[in-house]
Amino acid sequence: MDFSFAFTPDLIAVFVTLFVLEIVLGVDNVIFISILASKLPKEQQARARNLGLTLAMLIRVGLVFAAGWIISLTEPVVTLWGISFSWKDFILIAGGLFLVYKAVTEIHHKLEGAEEEHGEGAGGRKSVTFGSVIAQILLLDIVFSLDSVITAVGM
């Protein structure tokens, strides 16, 4: 089988760009997973990080297979003030709002010491459950994976 079509300078440039893009977009996912896992007791942190990274990989692979469908959601469903919005737009807006919310709450906790106001568990940490951290990691994985796949397919 002849694969010479895949080794043209244009396609090689696209593959290199996608490779670098996936690394950059994946790093922020790893950082957020680490931040969320660090809220757990030490003995649960590694398990949460491993589960978060595994979920991220599975979600990203699933979304790559669904990318064509996601990108096709361009049919306008609502028009507000002369601007049409599709389901793809709503997905991206919801993901962006979730990321802004998580970033603001994390910055607030770091700067204001909000964890002290809400009570702490043993060891000076805010009481959080493994399930709540995994749920947040899962949402972040979905948002980051969706962003990454749509960006890659858009190229």
Short mmCIF file of N, CA and C in Angstrom, two decimals:
data_model
loop_
_atom_site.label_atom_id
_atom_site.label_comp_id
_atom_site.label_asym_id
_atom_site.label_seq_id
_atom_site.Cartn_x
_atom_site.Cartn_y
_atom_site.Cartn_z
N MET A 1 0.84 -1.17 0.00
CA MET A 1 0.00 0.00 0.00
C MET A 1 0.89 1.24 0.00
N ASP A 2 0.53 2.21 -0.78
CA ASP A 2 1.33 3.42 -0.94
C ASP A 2 0.83 4.52 0.01
N PHE A 3 1.69 4.93 0.94
CA PHE A 3 1.35 5.98 1.91
C PHE A 3 2.06 7.29 1.60
N SER A 4 2.53 7.45 0.38
CA SER A 4 3.26 8.67 0.04
C SER A 4 2.38 9.92 0.15
N PHE A 5 1.06 9.75 0.00
CA PHE A 5 0.16 10.90 0.13
C PHE A 5 0.21 11.49 1.55
N ALA A 6 0.55 10.67 2.54
CA ALA A 6 0.57 11.12 3.93
C ALA A 6 1.87 11.84 4.29
N PHE A 7 2.84 11.81 3.41
CA PHE A 7 4.14 12.41 3.73
C PHE A 7 4.45 13.63 2.87
N THR A 8 3.41 14.33 2.48
CA THR A 8 3.63 15.59 1.77
C THR A 8 3.98 16.66 2.80
N PRO A 9 4.71 17.69 2.39
CA PRO A 9 5.08 18.74 3.35
C PRO A 9 3.87 19.38 4.06
N ASP A 10 2.78 19.55 3.33
CA ASP A 10 1.59 20.15 3.95
C ASP A 10 1.02 19.26 5.05
N LEU A 11 0.89 17.97 4.78
CA LEU A 11 0.34 17.07 5.79
C LEU A 11 1.29 16.87 6.96
N ILE A 12 2.58 16.85 6.70
CA ILE A 12 3.55 16.74 7.80
C ILE A 12 3.43 17.97 8.70
N ALA A 13 3.28 19.15 8.11
CA ALA A 13 3.12 20.37 8.91
C ALA A 13 1.84 20.31 9.74
N VAL A 14 0.76 19.79 9.17
CA VAL A 14 -0.49 19.65 9.92
C VAL A 14 -0.31 18.67 11.07
N PHE A 15 0.33 17.53 10.83
CA PHE A 15 0.55 16.55 11.89
C PHE A 15 1.41 17.11 13.01
N VAL A 16 2.47 17.83 12.67
CA VAL A 16 3.34 18.44 13.69
C VAL A 16 2.55 19.48 14.49
N THR A 17 1.77 20.29 13.80
CA THR A 17 0.96 21.30 14.48
C THR A 17 -0.05 20.65 15.43
N LEU A 18 -0.73 19.61 14.96
CA LEU A 18 -1.68 18.89 15.81
C LEU A 18 -1.00 18.25 17.01
N PHE A 19 0.18 17.69 16.79
CA PHE A 19 0.94 17.06 17.87
C PHE A 19 1.28 18.08 18.95
N VAL A 20 1.81 19.22 18.55
CA VAL A 20 2.16 20.28 19.51
C VAL A 20 0.90 20.81 20.20
N LEU A 21 -0.16 20.99 19.43
CA LEU A 21 -1.42 21.48 19.98
C LEU A 21 -1.97 20.52 21.03
N GLU A 22 -1.94 19.24 20.76
CA GLU A 22 -2.42 18.25 21.73
C GLU A 22 -1.58 18.27 23.00
N ILE A 23 -0.28 18.46 22.88
CA ILE A 23 0.57 18.55 24.07
C ILE A 23 0.19 19.77 24.89
N VAL A 24 0.07 20.91 24.24
CA VAL A 24 -0.26 22.16 24.95
C VAL A 24 -1.64 22.05 25.60
N LEU A 25 -2.63 21.56 24.85
CA LEU A 25 -3.97 21.46 25.40
C LEU A 25 -4.07 20.35 26.45
N GLY A 26 -3.20 19.37 26.39
CA GLY A 26 -3.20 18.30 27.39
C GLY A 26 -2.55 18.70 28.70
N VAL A 27 -1.59 19.62 28.65
CA VAL A 27 -0.88 20.04 29.86
C VAL A 27 -1.84 20.72 30.83
N ASP A 28 -2.72 21.58 30.33
CA ASP A 28 -3.65 22.25 31.25
C ASP A 28 -4.59 21.26 31.90
N ASN A 29 -4.94 20.20 31.19
CA ASN A 29 -5.77 19.14 31.76
C ASN A 29 -5.04 18.48 32.92
N VAL A 30 -3.77 18.15 32.73
CA VAL A 30 -2.97 17.52 33.78
C VAL A 30 -2.85 18.44 34.99
N ILE A 31 -2.65 19.72 34.75
CA ILE A 31 -2.52 20.68 35.85
C ILE A 31 -3.81 20.73 36.67
N PHE A 32 -4.96 20.82 36.01
CA PHE A 32 -6.22 20.86 36.75
C PHE A 32 -6.48 19.56 37.49
N ILE A 33 -6.15 18.43 36.89
CA ILE A 33 -6.33 17.15 37.58
C ILE A 33 -5.47 17.12 38.84
N SER A 34 -4.24 17.59 38.74
CA SER A 34 -3.35 17.63 39.91
C SER A 34 -3.89 18.55 40.99
N ILE A 35 -4.40 19.72 40.60
CA ILE A 35 -4.96 20.66 41.58
C ILE A 35 -6.14 20.03 42.30
N LEU A 36 -7.04 19.42 41.55
CA LEU A 36 -8.22 18.82 42.18
C LEU A 36 -7.84 17.63 43.05
N ALA A 37 -6.92 16.79 42.57
CA ALA A 37 -6.52 15.62 43.35
C ALA A 37 -5.81 16.02 44.63
N SER A 38 -5.13 17.16 44.63
CA SER A 38 -4.39 17.59 45.82
C SER A 38 -5.32 17.96 46.97
N LYS A 39 -6.60 18.11 46.72
CA LYS A 39 -7.56 18.40 47.78
C LYS A 39 -7.91 17.16 48.59
N LEU A 40 -7.57 16.00 48.06
CA LEU A 40 -7.88 14.75 48.74
C LEU A 40 -6.78 14.39 49.74
N PRO A 41 -7.08 13.47 50.66
CA PRO A 41 -6.02 12.96 51.54
C PRO A 41 -4.91 12.32 50.70
N LYS A 42 -3.68 12.36 51.21
CA LYS A 42 -2.50 11.86 50.46
C LYS A 42 -2.72 10.48 49.88
N GLU A 43 -3.34 9.58 50.66
CA GLU A 43 -3.47 8.19 50.20
C GLU A 43 -4.45 8.04 49.03
N GLN A 44 -5.27 9.04 48.75
CA GLN A 44 -6.22 8.97 47.64
C GLN A 44 -5.78 9.78 46.42
N GLN A 45 -4.77 10.61 46.57
CA GLN A 45 -4.37 11.51 45.49
C GLN A 45 -3.88 10.77 44.25
N ALA A 46 -3.01 9.79 44.42
CA ALA A 46 -2.48 9.06 43.25
C ALA A 46 -3.59 8.34 42.52
N ARG A 47 -4.51 7.73 43.27
CA ARG A 47 -5.62 7.02 42.65
C ARG A 47 -6.50 8.00 41.85
N ALA A 48 -6.77 9.17 42.41
CA ALA A 48 -7.59 10.17 41.72
C ALA A 48 -6.89 10.67 40.46
N ARG A 49 -5.57 10.92 40.55
CA ARG A 49 -4.83 11.38 39.36
C ARG A 49 -4.85 10.31 38.27
N ASN A 50 -4.59 9.06 38.65
CA ASN A 50 -4.58 7.98 37.66
C ASN A 50 -5.95 7.80 37.01
N LEU A 51 -6.99 7.83 37.84
CA LEU A 51 -8.34 7.69 37.30
C LEU A 51 -8.69 8.88 36.41
N GLY A 52 -8.30 10.08 36.82
CA GLY A 52 -8.56 11.28 36.02
C GLY A 52 -7.87 11.23 34.68
N LEU A 53 -6.61 10.80 34.67
CA LEU A 53 -5.87 10.71 33.40
C LEU A 53 -6.43 9.62 32.50
N THR A 54 -6.85 8.50 33.10
CA THR A 54 -7.45 7.42 32.32
C THR A 54 -8.77 7.89 31.70
N LEU A 55 -9.59 8.55 32.51
CA LEU A 55 -10.85 9.09 31.99
C LEU A 55 -10.60 10.11 30.88
N ALA A 56 -9.58 10.96 31.06
CA ALA A 56 -9.25 11.95 30.04
C ALA A 56 -8.91 11.28 28.72
N MET A 57 -8.10 10.22 28.79
CA MET A 57 -7.71 9.51 27.57
C MET A 57 -8.93 8.87 26.90
N LEU A 58 -9.77 8.19 27.69
CA LEU A 58 -10.94 7.53 27.13
C LEU A 58 -11.93 8.54 26.53
N ILE A 59 -12.13 9.64 27.22
CA ILE A 59 -13.04 10.67 26.71
C ILE A 59 -12.50 11.27 25.42
N ARG A 60 -11.20 11.55 25.39
CA ARG A 60 -10.62 12.15 24.19
C ARG A 60 -10.74 11.20 23.00
N VAL A 61 -10.47 9.91 23.21
CA VAL A 61 -10.61 8.93 22.12
C VAL A 61 -12.06 8.86 21.67
N GLY A 62 -12.99 8.83 22.62
CA GLY A 62 -14.41 8.80 22.27
C GLY A 62 -14.83 10.03 21.48
N LEU A 63 -14.34 11.19 21.90
CA LEU A 63 -14.71 12.42 21.20
C LEU A 63 -14.06 12.53 19.82
N VAL A 64 -12.89 11.92 19.65
CA VAL A 64 -12.29 11.90 18.32
C VAL A 64 -13.21 11.14 17.36
N PHE A 65 -13.76 10.02 17.85
CA PHE A 65 -14.68 9.25 17.01
C PHE A 65 -15.99 10.01 16.77
N ALA A 66 -16.38 10.85 17.72
CA ALA A 66 -17.62 11.61 17.59
C ALA A 66 -17.40 13.01 17.02
N ALA A 67 -16.17 13.33 16.66
CA ALA A 67 -15.83 14.69 16.23
C ALA A 67 -16.64 15.14 15.02
N GLY A 68 -16.81 14.26 14.07
CA GLY A 68 -17.59 14.61 12.88
C GLY A 68 -19.00 15.03 13.24
N TRP A 69 -19.61 14.31 14.16
CA TRP A 69 -20.96 14.64 14.59
C TRP A 69 -20.98 15.97 15.35
N ILE A 70 -20.01 16.18 16.24
CA ILE A 70 -19.96 17.42 17.02
C ILE A 70 -19.79 18.62 16.10
N ILE A 71 -18.89 18.50 15.14
CA ILE A 71 -18.63 19.60 14.21
C ILE A 71 -19.85 19.87 13.33
N SER A 72 -20.66 18.84 13.09
CA SER A 72 -21.83 19.03 12.22
C SER A 72 -22.99 19.72 12.93
N LEU A 73 -22.89 19.98 14.21
CA LEU A 73 -23.97 20.61 14.96
C LEU A 73 -23.99 22.12 14.73
N THR A 74 -23.99 22.51 13.48
CA THR A 74 -23.91 23.94 13.13
C THR A 74 -25.25 24.53 12.75
N GLU A 75 -26.28 23.73 12.71
CA GLU A 75 -27.62 24.22 12.38
C GLU A 75 -28.10 25.18 13.47
N PRO A 76 -28.45 26.41 13.12
CA PRO A 76 -28.91 27.36 14.15
C PRO A 76 -30.17 26.85 14.85
N VAL A 77 -30.16 26.92 16.18
CA VAL A 77 -31.32 26.50 16.96
C VAL A 77 -31.99 27.69 17.64
N VAL A 78 -31.22 28.75 17.87
CA VAL A 78 -31.73 29.96 18.53
C VAL A 78 -31.05 31.17 17.90
N THR A 79 -31.82 32.23 17.73
CA THR A 79 -31.25 33.49 17.26
C THR A 79 -31.57 34.57 18.28
N LEU A 80 -30.52 35.17 18.83
CA LEU A 80 -30.67 36.24 19.81
C LEU A 80 -29.94 37.48 19.30
N TRP A 81 -30.65 38.60 19.27
CA TRP A 81 -30.07 39.87 18.83
C TRP A 81 -29.38 39.75 17.47
N GLY A 82 -29.97 38.95 16.59
CA GLY A 82 -29.43 38.81 15.25
C GLY A 82 -28.27 37.84 15.13
N ILE A 83 -27.92 37.16 16.22
CA ILE A 83 -26.82 36.19 16.20
C ILE A 83 -27.41 34.80 16.35
N SER A 84 -27.08 33.91 15.41
CA SER A 84 -27.57 32.54 15.46
C SER A 84 -26.63 31.67 16.29
N PHE A 85 -27.22 30.80 17.12
CA PHE A 85 -26.45 29.88 17.95
C PHE A 85 -26.83 28.45 17.61
N SER A 86 -25.81 27.61 17.46
CA SER A 86 -26.03 26.19 17.19
C SER A 86 -25.74 25.40 18.47
N TRP A 87 -26.01 24.09 18.43
CA TRP A 87 -25.69 23.24 19.59
C TRP A 87 -24.19 23.24 19.85
N LYS A 88 -23.39 23.28 18.78
CA LYS A 88 -21.94 23.35 18.96
C LYS A 88 -21.56 24.60 19.73
N ASP A 89 -22.18 25.72 19.41
CA ASP A 89 -21.91 26.97 20.14
C ASP A 89 -22.27 26.84 21.61
N PHE A 90 -23.44 26.24 21.89
CA PHE A 90 -23.86 26.06 23.29
C PHE A 90 -22.90 25.15 24.05
N ILE A 91 -22.43 24.10 23.39
CA ILE A 91 -21.47 23.19 24.03
C ILE A 91 -20.19 23.95 24.38
N LEU A 92 -19.69 24.73 23.43
CA LEU A 92 -18.46 25.49 23.68
C LEU A 92 -18.65 26.57 24.74
N ILE A 93 -19.79 27.25 24.72
CA ILE A 93 -20.07 28.29 25.71
C ILE A 93 -20.17 27.66 27.11
N ALA A 94 -20.89 26.56 27.23
CA ALA A 94 -21.03 25.90 28.53
C ALA A 94 -19.67 25.44 29.05
N GLY A 95 -18.87 24.86 28.18
CA GLY A 95 -17.53 24.43 28.58
C GLY A 95 -16.66 25.60 29.01
N GLY A 96 -16.73 26.68 28.27
CA GLY A 96 -15.95 27.87 28.63
C GLY A 96 -16.39 28.46 29.95
N LEU A 97 -17.70 28.54 30.18
CA LEU A 97 -18.20 29.06 31.46
C LEU A 97 -17.77 28.18 32.62
N PHE A 98 -17.80 26.86 32.42
CA PHE A 98 -17.36 25.95 33.47
C PHE A 98 -15.88 26.18 33.79
N LEU A 99 -15.06 26.34 32.76
CA LEU A 99 -13.63 26.58 32.99
C LEU A 99 -13.39 27.90 33.71
N VAL A 100 -14.12 28.94 33.33
CA VAL A 100 -13.99 30.23 34.02
C VAL A 100 -14.39 30.08 35.49
N TYR A 101 -15.50 29.39 35.74
CA TYR A 101 -15.94 29.16 37.12
C TYR A 101 -14.88 28.43 37.93
N LYS A 102 -14.33 27.35 37.38
CA LYS A 102 -13.31 26.58 38.10
C LYS A 102 -12.06 27.42 38.34
N ALA A 103 -11.64 28.19 37.36
CA ALA A 103 -10.45 29.02 37.53
C ALA A 103 -10.67 30.08 38.61
N VAL A 104 -11.83 30.74 38.58
CA VAL A 104 -12.11 31.78 39.57
C VAL A 104 -12.20 31.19 40.97
N THR A 105 -12.87 30.05 41.13
CA THR A 105 -12.98 29.46 42.47
C THR A 105 -11.62 28.99 42.98
N GLU A 106 -10.79 28.43 42.11
CA GLU A 106 -9.45 28.01 42.54
C GLU A 106 -8.60 29.21 42.95
N ILE A 107 -8.65 30.28 42.16
CA ILE A 107 -7.89 31.49 42.50
C ILE A 107 -8.40 32.08 43.81
N HIS A 108 -9.72 32.10 43.99
CA HIS A 108 -10.30 32.61 45.23
C HIS A 108 -9.82 31.80 46.43
N HIS A 109 -9.84 30.48 46.31
CA HIS A 109 -9.38 29.63 47.41
C HIS A 109 -7.92 29.87 47.73
N LYS A 110 -7.11 30.07 46.71
CA LYS A 110 -5.67 30.30 46.94
C LYS A 110 -5.40 31.67 47.56
N LEU A 111 -6.09 32.69 47.08
CA LEU A 111 -5.82 34.05 47.55
C LEU A 111 -6.51 34.40 48.86
N GLU A 112 -7.72 33.94 49.04
CA GLU A 112 -8.51 34.34 50.20
C GLU A 112 -8.51 33.30 51.31
N GLY A 113 -7.97 32.13 51.07
CA GLY A 113 -8.00 31.10 52.10
C GLY A 113 -9.41 30.63 52.38
N ALA A 114 -10.23 30.52 51.34
CA ALA A 114 -11.64 30.16 51.52
C ALA A 114 -11.82 28.80 52.16
N GLU A 115 -10.83 27.92 52.06
CA GLU A 115 -10.97 26.61 52.66
C GLU A 115 -11.05 26.69 54.18
N GLU A 116 -10.47 27.72 54.78
CA GLU A 116 -10.51 27.86 56.22
C GLU A 116 -11.90 28.30 56.68
N GLU A 117 -12.62 29.04 55.87
CA GLU A 117 -13.93 29.53 56.24
C GLU A 117 -14.97 28.43 56.30
N HIS A 118 -14.82 27.40 55.49
CA HIS A 118 -15.84 26.37 55.36
C HIS A 118 -15.57 25.18 56.26
N GLY A 119 -14.59 25.22 57.08
CA GLY A 119 -14.28 24.09 57.95
C GLY A 119 -13.30 23.16 57.29
N GLU A 120 -12.44 22.60 58.09
CA GLU A 120 -11.41 21.72 57.57
C GLU A 120 -11.57 20.33 58.15
N GLY A 121 -11.14 19.37 57.39
CA GLY A 121 -11.12 18.00 57.86
C GLY A 121 -9.82 17.74 58.58
N ALA A 122 -9.55 16.48 58.83
CA ALA A 122 -8.32 16.09 59.51
C ALA A 122 -7.11 16.49 58.67
N GLY A 123 -6.06 16.90 59.32
CA GLY A 123 -4.83 17.24 58.61
C GLY A 123 -4.85 18.63 58.03
N GLY A 124 -5.81 19.47 58.41
CA GLY A 124 -5.82 20.85 57.93
C GLY A 124 -6.34 21.01 56.52
N ARG A 125 -6.97 19.98 55.96
CA ARG A 125 -7.51 20.08 54.60
C ARG A 125 -9.02 20.24 54.66
N LYS A 126 -9.55 20.90 53.67
CA LYS A 126 -11.00 21.01 53.54
C LYS A 126 -11.53 19.61 53.26
N SER A 127 -12.64 19.27 53.89
CA SER A 127 -13.22 17.95 53.70
C SER A 127 -13.85 17.86 52.32
N VAL A 128 -13.32 17.00 51.49
CA VAL A 128 -13.89 16.72 50.17
C VAL A 128 -13.97 15.21 50.03
N THR A 129 -14.90 14.77 49.21
CA THR A 129 -15.01 13.33 49.00
C THR A 129 -14.31 12.94 47.71
N PHE A 130 -13.90 11.70 47.66
CA PHE A 130 -13.26 11.16 46.46
C PHE A 130 -14.20 11.30 45.27
N GLY A 131 -15.47 10.99 45.49
CA GLY A 131 -16.46 11.07 44.42
C GLY A 131 -16.64 12.47 43.87
N SER A 132 -16.65 13.48 44.76
CA SER A 132 -16.83 14.86 44.28
C SER A 132 -15.63 15.32 43.46
N VAL A 133 -14.43 14.91 43.88
CA VAL A 133 -13.23 15.28 43.12
C VAL A 133 -13.24 14.58 41.76
N ILE A 134 -13.60 13.30 41.73
CA ILE A 134 -13.66 12.57 40.46
C ILE A 134 -14.73 13.17 39.55
N ALA A 135 -15.86 13.59 40.10
CA ALA A 135 -16.90 14.23 39.28
C ALA A 135 -16.37 15.52 38.65
N GLN A 136 -15.65 16.32 39.43
CA GLN A 136 -15.07 17.56 38.89
C GLN A 136 -14.02 17.24 37.83
N ILE A 137 -13.19 16.23 38.09
CA ILE A 137 -12.17 15.82 37.11
C ILE A 137 -12.86 15.35 35.83
N LEU A 138 -13.93 14.59 35.97
CA LEU A 138 -14.66 14.10 34.80
C LEU A 138 -15.21 15.26 33.97
N LEU A 139 -15.81 16.25 34.62
CA LEU A 139 -16.30 17.43 33.89
C LEU A 139 -15.16 18.17 33.20
N LEU A 140 -14.06 18.35 33.91
CA LEU A 140 -12.90 19.02 33.29
C LEU A 140 -12.36 18.22 32.12
N ASP A 141 -12.30 16.89 32.27
CA ASP A 141 -11.84 16.05 31.17
C ASP A 141 -12.72 16.22 29.94
N ILE A 142 -14.02 16.26 30.15
CA ILE A 142 -14.95 16.42 29.02
C ILE A 142 -14.73 17.77 28.35
N VAL A 143 -14.64 18.83 29.16
CA VAL A 143 -14.47 20.18 28.60
C VAL A 143 -13.15 20.29 27.85
N PHE A 144 -12.05 19.86 28.48
CA PHE A 144 -10.74 19.97 27.83
C PHE A 144 -10.66 19.08 26.59
N SER A 145 -11.22 17.88 26.66
CA SER A 145 -11.18 16.98 25.51
C SER A 145 -12.02 17.53 24.36
N LEU A 146 -13.19 18.06 24.68
CA LEU A 146 -14.05 18.63 23.65
C LEU A 146 -13.36 19.81 22.98
N ASP A 147 -12.76 20.66 23.79
CA ASP A 147 -12.01 21.81 23.26
C ASP A 147 -10.89 21.34 22.35
N SER A 148 -10.15 20.36 22.79
CA SER A 148 -9.01 19.85 22.04
C SER A 148 -9.44 19.23 20.71
N VAL A 149 -10.48 18.40 20.77
CA VAL A 149 -10.93 17.71 19.55
C VAL A 149 -11.51 18.70 18.55
N ILE A 150 -12.31 19.64 19.02
CA ILE A 150 -12.90 20.62 18.10
C ILE A 150 -11.81 21.49 17.49
N THR A 151 -10.82 21.87 18.29
CA THR A 151 -9.70 22.65 17.75
C THR A 151 -8.95 21.86 16.70
N ALA A 152 -8.68 20.59 16.98
CA ALA A 152 -7.94 19.75 16.04
C ALA A 152 -8.73 19.53 14.75
N VAL A 153 -10.01 19.25 14.87
CA VAL A 153 -10.83 19.01 13.68
C VAL A 153 -11.00 20.31 12.89
N GLY A 154 -11.06 21.44 13.59
CA GLY A 154 -11.21 22.72 12.92
C GLY A 154 -10.01 23.09 12.06
N MET A 155 -8.87 22.49 12.34
CA MET A 155 -7.67 22.77 11.54
C MET A 155 -7.85 22.12 10.20
#
